[in-house]
Amino acid sequence: MTVAENNTGLAGPGGTNTATAAEAVIPAASRGERFTGYDVEAFEVPSGREENWRFTPMKRLRGLHNGTAEADGTVSVDVDAASDVKVEVVGRGDDRLGVGGAPSDRVAAQAYSSFTEATIVTVPTDTKPDKATLVRVTGPGEGKTAYGHLQLRVEAFSNASIVLDHVGSGTYADNVEFVVGEGAKLTVVSVQDWADDAVHVSEQHLSLGKDATLKHTVVTLGGDLVRVSPTARFAEAGGDVEMLGLYFADAGQHQEHRLFVDHAVSHCRSNVMYKGALQGNGAHSVWIGDVLIRAAAEATETYELNRNLVLTEGARADSVPNLEIETGEIEGAGHASATGRFDDEQLFYLQSRGIPEDAARRLVVRGFFHEILMKIDVPEVRERLVAAIEAELEAVENTANAEPATTA
Amino acid sequence: MSTLEIKDLRASVTTDEGAKEILKGVNLTVKSGEIHAIMGPNGSGKSTLSYAIAGHPKYEVTSGEVLLDGENVLEMSVDERARAGLFLAMQYPVEVPGVSMSNFLRTAATAVRGDAPKLRHWVKEVKEEMAKLEISGEFADRSVNEGFSGGEKKRHEILQMALLKPKFAVLDETDSGLDVDALRVVSQSVNEVAESTDIGVMLITHYTRILKHIQPDVVHVFADGKIAESGGKDLADELEENGYVKYIGKPEPARI
Ligand SMILES: Nc1ncnc2c1ncn2[C@@H]1O[C@H](COP(=O)(O)OP(=O)(O)O)[C@@H](O)[C@H]1O
Ligand SMILES: [Mg+2]
């Protein structure tokens, strides 16, 4: 067994801006004991002080957490399906719903209790669609609230790519199930590219069958508040989950990613890598990486990493890795978390070769994301992300240029 | 024909105890085609001098001038200095993860030359320079300096110098950490650039070792933040013999 580094970085002059990265902490109660259920009434209304909510600005949830956010709108779900892929819209009674996992917080339970119809996308057994299936979720519109439910099923021995795209305005809570059957392989990218006003709280249930492989990527760019909680569970041995994330928080944005990998069976692997950049006043990112290796999960192999790059003052990144190990018989387990300010030495080096400051900055940030972009193997998405990162960087330059230069 | 003039240069760094003066009035003039060896013991301020010339933000110049053909370099940004023709081969080159060496070199060459070099010529040019420095081709795809050994980093610094063809180059302890083969290869490249261009070189070193490969026109002893003595090749021989004791009051050898 190996337990790797925990780089704890605190960056920024005077400690006013920026960055915290906590020690890996084992909370009082095991992450495995958190209550889950489908009925919203079974959950207490959170105050904001709970471990699960302590980083979230509760007021900005617009009542999703306390029952006051009534559904007065709907999202539209448009699917551009590859051949062989089946798309169904079903009612609440469909007994496939919920097999991927039960909500683990009140907002997810609210979504589960409130949705009226769900979309199920199925890749049938033994198929390999020739292209990615695109699922586009458009928000209910500014000032409106909606609840939703989506299930993506990849049946035994199939191999598919799915892109889940969130755009538009409004307030939205949902559950997304990724049900990957025996020996099947799913590559999925969930992009949160919301308009500035949007609030999105999403619990994503990753359910892996025997020998299943799931590559789950979360990309969060837009929105006022986005909170995505992916939970991965293995039904049987041999599962392999890779959880990747890329986020870019601008002034005023709150982006929260709460991961839970529940190793309850033997011989499974999980590999987590999230990278985020932050810029502007009040930009806030939160990354929680809970990994639990239960007593029965022998020969588990797990690694998780979170890196944050704080580009300007006034932005803050919280990063909390948490590894609980209940068996000594594992292959390897480790975690790393680091948050750093933009590296002036790198900037100096590039500039000393004649590269102007703005281009040098862009190179460094692109370089920071390079490793994770290379892992996103859906070409359309990768190109779009490269473009989105460029756009974010232009935004920071404009902000920087707009401010009067301060002289020492 | 260009001239780099350093006049009464003073610079300090901010430490926990406040500003600490490191450069205490450096005077030095280097002309195109000249090689000046600047030899000094550890901590005498050699790297600070290189950084101050290059414009590192950590070092504050408190007085004095650095003039490149009469133009005040100190008023230029770091990248402007490089485009004006200054180059610093760093003692500790910086790693830039995720940025490939080839992308970096091309971006730098484009910035310094003012135009993107034609791709076909460029590829050939880089290959040739890499071959001279005995750098294997796979380095082009690796992240800038990331995971390079000390010697590999130094070779890449000289590669950049060869490609960017500066008017003046400061080589800050390029020899340290190089084994005998690497020192020969790196020195050859420096000599070649010196012969084929009109570059002026400030060859900063602690040891006399590199001077067996690169012939300096002038030798300066740098101690306690300024030039303590200047002379010809014989000054290096004297240092080889006696070390720095005469300048710092305690023995510190100048040869390994
Ligand atoms: N960033 C810094 N902060 C504090 N002290 C520094 C810094 N850089 C250099 N110094 C100090 O300045 C002196 C000269 O350092 P340096 O220029 O690196 O010398 P050299 O290159 O000749 O070995 C040393 O005493 C060193 O400790
Ligand atoms: Mg030095």
XYZ file of C-alpha atoms and ligand atoms in Angstrom:
692
model
C 0.000 0.000 0.000
C 1.196 3.462 -0.784
C -0.222 6.695 0.442
C 1.017 9.544 -1.633
C 1.786 13.147 -1.047
C -0.601 15.758 0.036
C 0.739 19.009 -1.230
C -0.999 21.660 0.652
C -0.547 25.000 -0.960
C -1.495 28.394 0.236
C -0.902 31.102 -2.229
C -1.214 34.768 -2.672
C 0.254 37.751 -0.936
C -1.081 38.652 2.456
C -3.444 35.722 2.457
C -6.253 37.970 1.327
C -6.758 36.420 -1.993
C -6.957 33.067 -3.079
C -6.252 29.764 -1.990
C -6.674 27.176 0.601
C -6.038 23.511 0.348
C -6.918 21.612 3.416
C -5.210 18.594 4.836
C -6.962 15.391 3.985
C -9.449 15.153 6.794
C -11.427 12.213 8.034
C -14.748 13.654 9.092
C -16.315 12.472 12.324
C -18.714 10.210 10.458
C -17.590 7.986 7.608
C -18.629 9.222 4.183
C -20.184 5.816 3.651
C -22.747 6.485 6.343
C -24.321 9.508 4.755
C -28.073 9.150 4.455
C -29.506 8.567 1.000
C -33.110 8.376 -0.109
C -35.518 9.207 -2.904
C -38.019 11.197 -0.852
C -37.264 14.822 -0.165
C -39.232 14.785 3.088
C -36.787 12.258 4.538
C -34.057 14.941 4.452
C -33.796 17.805 6.867
C -33.581 21.267 5.444
C -29.869 22.092 5.512
C -28.754 25.222 7.339
C -25.469 25.562 5.516
C -23.366 24.463 8.452
C -23.410 20.769 7.542
C -20.235 19.212 6.173
C -22.065 18.680 2.897
C -23.130 22.308 2.548
C -20.501 24.316 4.380
C -18.935 25.774 1.242
C -22.174 26.460 -0.632
C -23.690 29.961 -0.526
C -27.176 28.776 0.504
C -28.975 31.998 -0.422
C -27.915 31.617 -3.994
C -29.609 28.191 -4.198
C -32.882 30.107 -4.698
C -34.777 27.759 -2.409
C -33.789 24.477 -4.067
C -32.779 23.189 -0.642
C -35.783 24.196 1.446
C -38.834 23.430 -0.626
C -39.589 26.988 -1.678
C -38.344 26.628 -5.254
C -41.476 25.549 -7.032
C -41.205 24.174 -10.516
C -42.624 26.819 -12.829
C -40.683 25.893 -15.935
C -39.277 22.946 -17.802
C -35.975 22.128 -19.394
C -35.877 20.921 -22.950
C -33.850 17.807 -23.577
C -32.734 17.353 -27.169
C -30.901 14.211 -28.148
C -28.862 13.795 -31.287
C -28.525 10.045 -31.054
C -26.048 7.862 -32.869
C -27.630 4.976 -34.779
C -28.475 2.018 -32.523
C -29.019 4.367 -29.606
C -32.553 4.430 -28.206
C -34.115 7.542 -26.686
C -37.266 7.347 -24.535
C -39.206 9.849 -22.503
C -40.787 8.050 -19.572
C -42.980 8.864 -16.595
C -42.033 8.647 -12.961
C -43.272 5.085 -12.729
C -40.657 3.551 -15.016
C -38.964 0.954 -12.861
C -35.555 1.444 -14.403
C -35.317 4.837 -12.788
C -33.234 5.119 -9.676
C -31.189 1.957 -10.176
C -28.059 4.053 -10.596
C -28.222 5.342 -7.050
C -30.308 7.299 -4.585
C -29.992 11.029 -3.890
C -27.590 11.849 -1.078
C -28.631 15.396 -0.340
C -31.857 17.307 -0.053
C -31.605 19.147 -3.355
C -31.066 15.921 -5.265
C -33.966 14.359 -3.369
C -36.067 17.415 -4.192
C -35.244 16.902 -7.847
C -36.076 13.213 -7.598
C -39.373 13.939 -5.884
C -40.323 16.682 -8.307
C -39.534 15.658 -11.873
C -42.504 14.741 -14.036
C -40.796 13.012 -16.906
C -37.366 11.502 -17.422
C -35.268 10.867 -20.497
C -33.634 7.473 -20.866
C -30.902 7.031 -23.449
C -29.978 3.385 -24.032
C -27.052 1.896 -25.881
C -28.176 -1.723 -26.374
C -26.049 -4.770 -25.605
C -23.045 -5.441 -27.820
C -23.144 -2.271 -29.878
C -20.607 0.322 -30.716
C -22.270 3.426 -32.141
C -20.244 5.152 -34.841
C -20.394 8.564 -33.235
C -20.982 10.308 -29.951
C -24.566 10.869 -28.832
C -25.276 14.461 -27.881
C -27.770 15.265 -25.162
C -28.532 18.929 -24.840
C -30.340 20.226 -21.782
C -31.583 23.798 -22.136
C -32.472 25.588 -18.911
C -36.021 26.721 -18.096
C -35.205 30.378 -18.751
C -34.323 33.312 -16.566
C -36.381 33.483 -13.371
C -37.811 29.970 -13.864
C -37.180 26.773 -11.966
C -37.217 23.183 -13.203
C -36.400 19.692 -11.966
C -35.217 16.928 -14.202
C -34.021 13.391 -14.500
C -31.822 11.676 -17.013
C -30.588 8.133 -17.303
C -27.840 7.039 -19.665
C -27.666 3.255 -19.977
C -24.910 1.419 -21.691
C -25.791 -2.244 -21.715
C -23.397 -5.170 -21.509
C -20.291 -5.167 -23.714
C -21.193 -1.996 -25.572
C -18.887 0.891 -26.123
C -20.240 4.419 -26.451
C -19.512 8.119 -26.082
C -22.087 10.576 -24.820
C -21.852 14.331 -24.455
C -24.209 15.979 -22.027
C -24.452 19.677 -22.633
C -26.128 22.169 -20.299
C -26.939 25.575 -21.711
C -29.369 28.428 -21.120
C -30.759 30.201 -18.084
C -32.744 29.559 -14.939
C -32.640 27.366 -11.858
C -32.317 23.635 -12.303
C -31.790 20.595 -10.092
C -31.525 17.091 -11.415
C -30.198 13.587 -11.057
C -28.274 11.933 -13.847
C -27.704 8.190 -13.805
C -24.916 6.554 -15.747
C -25.602 2.852 -15.700
C -22.755 0.939 -17.270
C -23.397 -2.777 -17.741
C -21.057 -5.727 -17.523
C -17.944 -5.308 -19.634
C -19.341 -2.130 -21.185
C -17.422 1.043 -21.784
C -18.771 4.570 -21.584
C -17.006 7.835 -22.192
C -19.138 10.724 -21.076
C -18.560 14.440 -20.828
C -20.931 16.660 -18.898
C -20.459 20.293 -19.887
C -21.988 23.050 -17.766
C -21.897 25.959 -20.148
C -24.755 27.904 -18.604
C -25.600 31.557 -19.011
C -24.463 33.879 -16.227
C -27.702 33.751 -14.240
C -28.063 29.970 -14.053
C -28.091 27.880 -10.894
C -27.568 24.171 -11.382
C -27.364 21.495 -8.718
C -26.790 18.041 -10.083
C -26.144 14.694 -8.512
C -24.569 12.289 -10.932
C -24.786 8.607 -10.122
C -22.092 6.483 -11.724
C -22.953 2.821 -11.514
C -20.467 0.296 -12.832
C -21.203 -3.363 -13.461
C -18.680 -6.180 -13.535
C -15.566 -5.212 -15.515
C -17.223 -1.993 -16.690
C -15.184 1.041 -17.686
C -16.427 4.575 -17.277
C -14.632 7.752 -18.120
C -16.645 10.572 -16.660
C -15.583 14.125 -17.371
C -17.138 17.213 -15.881
C -16.505 20.581 -17.459
C -17.880 23.636 -15.698
C -17.580 27.025 -17.306
C -20.747 29.062 -16.969
C -23.475 29.721 -14.439
C -23.831 31.735 -11.265
C -23.741 28.678 -9.019
C -23.006 25.189 -10.240
C -22.742 22.272 -7.867
C -22.113 18.854 -9.343
C -21.835 15.799 -7.112
C -20.676 12.669 -8.904
C -20.822 9.442 -6.925
C -19.244 6.280 -8.310
C -20.289 2.817 -7.183
C -19.144 -0.603 -8.294
C -21.710 -3.387 -8.337
C -19.111 -6.098 -8.905
C -15.397 -6.607 -9.233
C -13.308 -5.389 -12.142
C -14.771 -1.912 -12.563
C -12.608 0.953 -13.658
C -13.685 4.562 -13.307
C -11.785 7.609 -14.405
C -13.245 10.878 -13.172
C -11.919 14.000 -14.787
C -12.876 17.585 -14.280
C -11.978 20.935 -15.698
C -13.410 24.205 -14.456
C -12.839 27.876 -14.961
C -14.445 30.209 -12.453
C -14.802 33.900 -13.202
C -15.690 36.818 -10.951
C -18.681 36.007 -8.763
C -19.051 32.399 -9.912
C -19.373 29.551 -7.454
C -18.359 26.183 -8.854
C -18.489 23.193 -6.591
C -17.565 19.618 -7.405
C -18.137 16.974 -4.763
C -16.917 13.544 -5.632
C -17.472 10.307 -3.844
C -15.933 7.038 -4.930
C -17.323 4.134 -2.962
C -15.079 1.088 -3.232
C -17.224 -1.639 -1.716
C -16.085 -4.588 -3.836
C -12.662 -5.931 -4.719
C -10.436 -5.383 -7.730
C -11.757 -2.032 -8.868
C -9.852 1.032 -9.890
C -10.585 4.716 -9.636
C -8.530 7.595 -10.898
C -9.616 11.159 -10.265
C -8.094 14.267 -11.769
C -9.725 17.697 -11.507
C -8.064 20.912 -12.545
C -9.437 24.389 -12.218
C -8.467 27.955 -12.891
C -9.974 30.964 -11.158
C -9.944 34.642 -11.889
C -11.725 37.734 -10.677
C -13.310 38.949 -7.500
C -15.430 36.397 -5.695
C -14.620 33.534 -8.035
C -14.898 30.483 -5.811
C -14.263 26.855 -6.530
C -14.765 23.961 -4.182
C -13.476 20.495 -4.759
C -14.249 17.644 -2.391
C -12.802 14.247 -3.167
C -14.113 11.540 -0.874
C -12.761 8.074 -1.507
C -13.861 5.208 0.702
C -12.238 1.808 0.536
C -14.443 -0.536 2.491
C -13.241 -3.678 4.221
C -14.343 -5.926 1.366
C -12.627 -3.845 -1.320
C -9.376 -5.741 -1.509
C -6.942 -5.052 -4.336
C -8.371 -1.591 -4.851
C -6.297 0.892 -6.745
C -7.164 4.535 -6.384
C -5.617 7.915 -6.907
C -7.109 11.372 -6.788
C -5.685 14.718 -7.642
C -6.942 18.269 -7.637
C -4.973 21.246 -8.825
C -6.074 24.853 -8.847
C -4.500 27.816 -10.513
C -5.464 31.161 -9.035
C -4.908 33.786 -11.693
C -5.921 36.958 -9.917
C -6.490 38.308 -6.465
C -9.915 37.966 -4.934
C -10.474 34.405 -6.118
C -10.594 31.469 -3.766
C -10.150 27.740 -4.233
C -11.046 25.192 -1.585
C -9.776 21.683 -2.030
C -10.465 18.840 0.363
C -9.272 15.343 -0.446
C -10.488 12.658 1.929
C -9.319 9.086 1.786
C -10.789 6.500 4.158
C -9.262 3.054 4.114
C -10.875 0.166 5.934
C -8.711 -2.642 4.570
C -4.952 -3.091 4.405
C -5.149 -5.354 1.382
C -5.095 -2.730 -1.345
C -2.955 -2.223 -4.416
C -2.446 1.458 -3.890
C -4.173 4.584 -2.715
C -3.103 8.154 -2.835
C -4.185 11.691 -3.214
C -2.747 15.078 -3.948
C -4.167 18.520 -3.793
C -2.465 21.768 -4.513
C -3.537 25.297 -5.091
C -1.146 27.834 -6.402
C -1.041 31.347 -7.545
C -0.028 32.049 -11.076
C 3.673 31.225 -11.256
C 5.689 34.404 -11.810
C 8.848 32.399 -12.472
C 7.222 30.677 -15.435
C 6.011 33.999 -16.704
C 9.473 35.511 -16.325
C 11.097 32.605 -18.125
C 8.789 32.843 -21.115
C 9.038 36.624 -21.274
C 12.815 36.458 -21.062
C 12.627 34.691 -24.419
C 10.814 37.609 -25.949
C 7.280 36.287 -25.548
C 4.945 39.165 -24.595
C 3.237 38.921 -21.231
C -0.284 38.183 -22.457
C 0.902 35.396 -24.746
C 3.097 34.032 -21.963
C 0.139 33.951 -19.582
C -1.928 32.104 -22.123
C 0.823 29.564 -22.641
C 1.077 28.871 -18.927
C -2.658 28.416 -18.432
C -3.008 26.269 -21.528
C -0.092 24.256 -20.241
C -1.816 23.824 -16.902
C -4.898 22.336 -18.573
C -2.976 20.437 -21.236
C -2.696 17.199 -19.283
C -6.422 16.984 -18.720
C -7.441 18.184 -22.173
C -5.373 15.374 -23.668
C -7.471 12.907 -21.731
C -10.723 14.188 -23.182
C -10.917 11.972 -26.209
C -14.145 13.281 -27.709
C -12.655 15.573 -30.384
C -15.635 17.953 -30.711
C -15.599 18.591 -27.001
C -11.859 19.059 -26.784
C -11.836 21.697 -29.498
C -14.708 23.498 -27.894
C -12.919 23.480 -24.562
C -9.720 24.839 -26.023
C -11.771 27.663 -27.519
C -13.620 28.232 -24.252
C -10.355 28.460 -22.299
C -9.021 30.973 -24.819
C -12.173 33.041 -24.384
C -11.817 32.963 -20.591
C -8.233 34.102 -20.899
C -9.182 36.990 -23.099
C -11.683 37.986 -20.462
C -8.950 38.092 -17.816
C -6.728 40.195 -20.014
C -9.497 42.669 -20.602
C -10.150 42.898 -16.892
C -6.452 43.324 -16.233
C -6.162 45.997 -18.859
C -9.174 47.844 -17.554
C -7.641 48.241 -14.131
C -5.220 51.078 -13.590
C -1.740 49.747 -13.093
C -0.649 49.874 -9.502
C 2.821 51.062 -8.807
C 4.826 50.098 -5.788
C 28.631 46.648 -33.607
C 26.723 46.946 -30.350
C 27.611 47.939 -26.824
C 26.158 46.872 -23.508
C 27.047 49.273 -20.739
C 26.393 48.635 -17.093
C 26.938 51.734 -15.008
C 27.031 51.823 -11.224
C 24.263 49.246 -11.022
C 22.772 48.703 -7.597
C 20.003 46.243 -6.883
C 18.321 44.761 -3.859
C 15.842 42.054 -2.938
C 13.095 42.262 -0.399
C 13.620 39.860 2.449
C 11.732 39.345 5.697
C 14.095 41.833 7.296
C 13.479 44.433 4.611
C 15.445 45.368 1.505
C 18.863 43.776 1.170
C 21.340 45.307 -1.215
C 23.101 42.697 -3.328
C 24.569 44.605 -6.254
C 26.712 47.384 -4.933
C 27.716 49.393 -7.961
C 28.569 47.233 -10.953
C 30.452 48.819 -13.839
C 31.048 46.827 -16.987
C 31.100 47.440 -20.733
C 30.810 44.582 -23.208
C 31.104 45.048 -26.971
C 29.962 42.824 -29.799
C 32.314 39.951 -30.392
C 33.802 40.066 -26.905
C 33.693 37.322 -24.316
C 33.891 38.467 -20.719
C 34.342 35.862 -18.037
C 32.805 36.945 -14.755
C 34.147 34.802 -11.990
C 33.015 34.957 -8.430
C 32.445 32.940 -5.312
C 29.073 31.649 -4.188
C 26.678 34.316 -3.062
C 28.650 37.195 -4.515
C 25.659 38.349 -6.597
C 26.400 36.888 -10.030
C 22.897 35.573 -10.585
C 21.446 38.778 -9.232
C 23.413 40.670 -11.843
C 22.012 38.438 -14.604
C 18.478 38.754 -13.303
C 18.753 42.500 -12.945
C 19.856 42.765 -16.571
C 17.016 40.487 -17.693
C 14.440 42.292 -15.556
C 13.370 39.705 -13.020
C 10.609 41.274 -10.894
C 12.146 40.066 -7.612
C 15.191 42.271 -7.956
C 14.739 45.976 -7.605
C 17.281 48.179 -9.285
C 17.834 51.096 -6.934
C 20.267 53.073 -9.046
C 22.505 52.928 -12.066
C 21.936 52.177 -15.710
C 22.033 49.358 -18.207
C 22.354 50.714 -21.730
C 22.100 48.711 -24.909
C 23.476 50.916 -27.678
C 22.539 53.874 -25.557
C 18.961 52.700 -24.897
C 17.975 52.313 -21.280
C 17.205 48.639 -20.856
C 15.890 49.142 -17.327
C 12.840 50.921 -18.679
C 11.905 47.958 -20.846
C 9.704 45.031 -19.848
C 11.303 41.603 -19.648
C 10.115 40.584 -23.100
C 11.124 43.902 -24.640
C 14.665 43.382 -23.391
C 14.757 39.981 -25.044
C 13.435 41.404 -28.285
C 16.004 44.190 -28.072
C 18.678 41.495 -28.186
C 19.444 40.405 -24.623
C 19.506 36.772 -23.631
C 19.949 35.099 -20.274
C 20.891 31.438 -20.001
C 19.684 30.777 -16.502
C 21.478 28.949 -13.764
C 18.204 27.250 -12.877
C 15.954 27.144 -15.940
C 12.244 27.079 -15.117
C 9.896 24.182 -15.852
C 6.713 25.060 -17.701
C 4.375 22.047 -17.552
C 2.120 21.365 -20.502
C 3.987 23.664 -22.910
C 5.985 21.679 -25.419
C 9.568 22.635 -26.129
C 8.795 22.941 -29.847
C 5.841 25.246 -29.275
C 7.892 27.326 -26.854
C 10.873 27.664 -29.202
C 8.715 28.650 -32.122
C 6.721 31.156 -30.088
C 9.951 32.692 -28.812
C 11.562 32.817 -32.254
C 8.427 34.408 -33.684
C 8.454 37.048 -30.963
C 12.149 37.846 -31.267
C 12.323 37.793 -35.058
C 9.077 39.658 -35.492
C 7.739 37.087 -37.953
C 6.864 33.437 -37.658
C 9.760 31.532 -39.231
C 8.756 29.497 -42.276
C 7.843 26.099 -40.964
C 10.045 24.017 -43.213
C 13.169 26.100 -42.618
C 12.404 26.291 -38.965
C 12.127 22.556 -38.452
C 15.443 22.089 -40.199
C 17.104 24.859 -38.225
C 15.944 23.452 -34.893
C 16.995 19.934 -35.854
C 20.470 21.090 -36.784
C 20.995 23.058 -33.607
C 19.671 20.188 -31.509
C 22.039 17.806 -33.252
C 25.017 20.052 -32.522
C 24.100 20.057 -28.853
C 23.502 16.303 -28.969
C 19.909 16.731 -27.850
C 17.671 13.886 -28.935
C 14.643 14.731 -31.061
C 12.102 13.500 -28.524
C 12.751 16.588 -26.408
C 10.768 18.680 -28.879
C 7.558 17.073 -27.640
C 8.360 17.294 -23.973
C 7.208 20.069 -21.681
C 9.685 22.907 -21.291
C 12.450 21.753 -18.906
C 10.063 19.419 -17.110
C 11.891 16.403 -15.773
C 15.072 17.400 -17.615
C 18.356 16.658 -15.881
C 20.547 19.607 -14.958
C 22.696 19.038 -18.024
C 19.702 18.719 -20.346
C 18.362 22.020 -19.100
C 21.688 23.741 -19.763
C 21.892 22.352 -23.292
C 18.419 23.698 -23.945
C 19.406 27.130 -22.702
C 22.215 27.203 -25.245
C 19.850 25.832 -27.887
C 17.612 28.828 -27.273
C 20.559 31.178 -27.512
C 21.604 29.637 -30.811
C 18.087 30.001 -32.217
C 17.324 33.469 -30.904
C 20.703 34.938 -31.939
C 20.873 37.721 -29.352
C 23.230 40.663 -29.448
C 24.354 39.940 -25.911
C 24.060 36.789 -23.856
C 24.578 36.325 -20.159
C 25.429 32.710 -19.412
C 24.863 32.170 -15.717
C 26.888 29.171 -14.564
C 26.038 27.279 -17.703
C 28.977 25.016 -16.891
C 27.789 23.932 -13.469
C 26.374 20.442 -13.405
C 27.779 19.533 -16.804
C 29.860 16.402 -17.129
C 32.961 16.417 -19.284
C 31.143 15.512 -22.520
C 28.308 17.931 -21.973
C 30.728 20.731 -21.162
C 32.581 20.114 -24.425
C 29.384 20.039 -26.495
C 27.903 23.112 -24.860
C 31.170 25.048 -25.152
C 31.444 24.138 -28.821
C 27.989 25.538 -29.459
C 28.775 28.737 -27.616
C 31.996 29.116 -29.604
C 30.167 28.485 -32.811
C 27.530 31.097 -32.094
C 30.321 33.488 -31.100
C 32.121 32.874 -34.393
C 29.110 32.936 -36.682
C 27.401 35.949 -35.115
C 28.702 39.081 -33.537
C 27.433 38.165 -30.103
C 28.905 39.633 -26.951
C 29.023 37.181 -24.053
C 29.091 37.534 -20.287
C 30.250 34.132 -19.182
C 29.435 33.860 -15.505
C 31.152 31.053 -13.679
C 32.448 29.986 -10.347
C 35.113 27.691 -11.734
C 37.914 28.048 -14.237
C 36.942 24.738 -15.836
C 34.888 26.175 -18.731
C 37.682 28.601 -19.637
C 39.653 25.649 -21.030
C 36.950 25.427 -23.711
C 35.873 29.030 -24.177
C 38.569 31.677 -24.465
C 37.611 34.904 -22.720
C 38.918 38.242 -23.912
C 38.573 39.733 -20.452
C 38.331 38.160 -17.012
C 36.589 39.899 -14.118
C 36.487 38.859 -10.520
C 33.102 39.495 -8.981
C 32.923 39.747 -5.208
C 30.494 41.243 -2.750
C 28.193 42.709 -5.352
C 30.694 44.339 -7.632
C 33.649 43.818 -9.875
C 36.727 43.567 -7.698
C 39.366 43.194 -10.359
C 39.636 42.883 -14.126
C 42.382 41.462 -16.257
C 43.324 39.034 -18.978
C 43.573 35.277 -19.105
C 46.312 35.382 -16.464
C 43.795 36.576 -13.879
C 41.927 33.309 -14.391
C 45.169 31.404 -13.960
C 45.783 33.215 -10.723
C 42.298 32.318 -9.477
C 42.893 28.740 -10.509
C 45.974 28.779 -8.351
C 44.824 30.745 -5.305
C 41.030 30.717 -5.293
C 38.987 33.644 -4.017
C 40.675 34.111 -0.654
C 42.143 37.467 -1.631
C 38.676 38.852 -2.375
C 36.546 37.400 0.384
C 39.005 36.911 3.209
C 38.426 33.170 3.457
C 39.521 30.321 1.233
C 37.157 29.287 -1.582
C 38.694 27.407 -4.490
C 38.034 28.400 -8.092
C 38.831 24.988 -9.501
C 37.244 21.654 -8.886
N 15.368 36.273 -3.812
C 16.285 36.419 -2.842
N 15.894 36.613 -1.575
C 16.806 36.772 -0.593
N 18.120 36.748 -0.795
C 18.559 36.565 -2.041
C 17.669 36.372 -3.138
N 18.381 36.200 -4.247
C 19.679 36.278 -3.869
N 19.778 36.494 -2.560
C 21.026 36.633 -1.790
O 21.856 37.479 -2.498
C 23.179 37.031 -2.485
C 23.669 36.828 -3.900
O 22.984 35.760 -4.509
P 23.236 35.320 -6.008
O 23.058 36.486 -6.884
O 22.407 34.138 -6.288
O 24.779 34.935 -5.936
P 25.648 33.997 -6.877
O 24.895 33.780 -8.142
O 26.893 34.767 -7.064
O 25.898 32.741 -6.140
C 23.185 35.767 -1.655
O 23.545 36.087 -0.348
C 21.768 35.315 -1.709
O 21.423 34.597 -0.562
Mg 24.270 32.099 -9.134
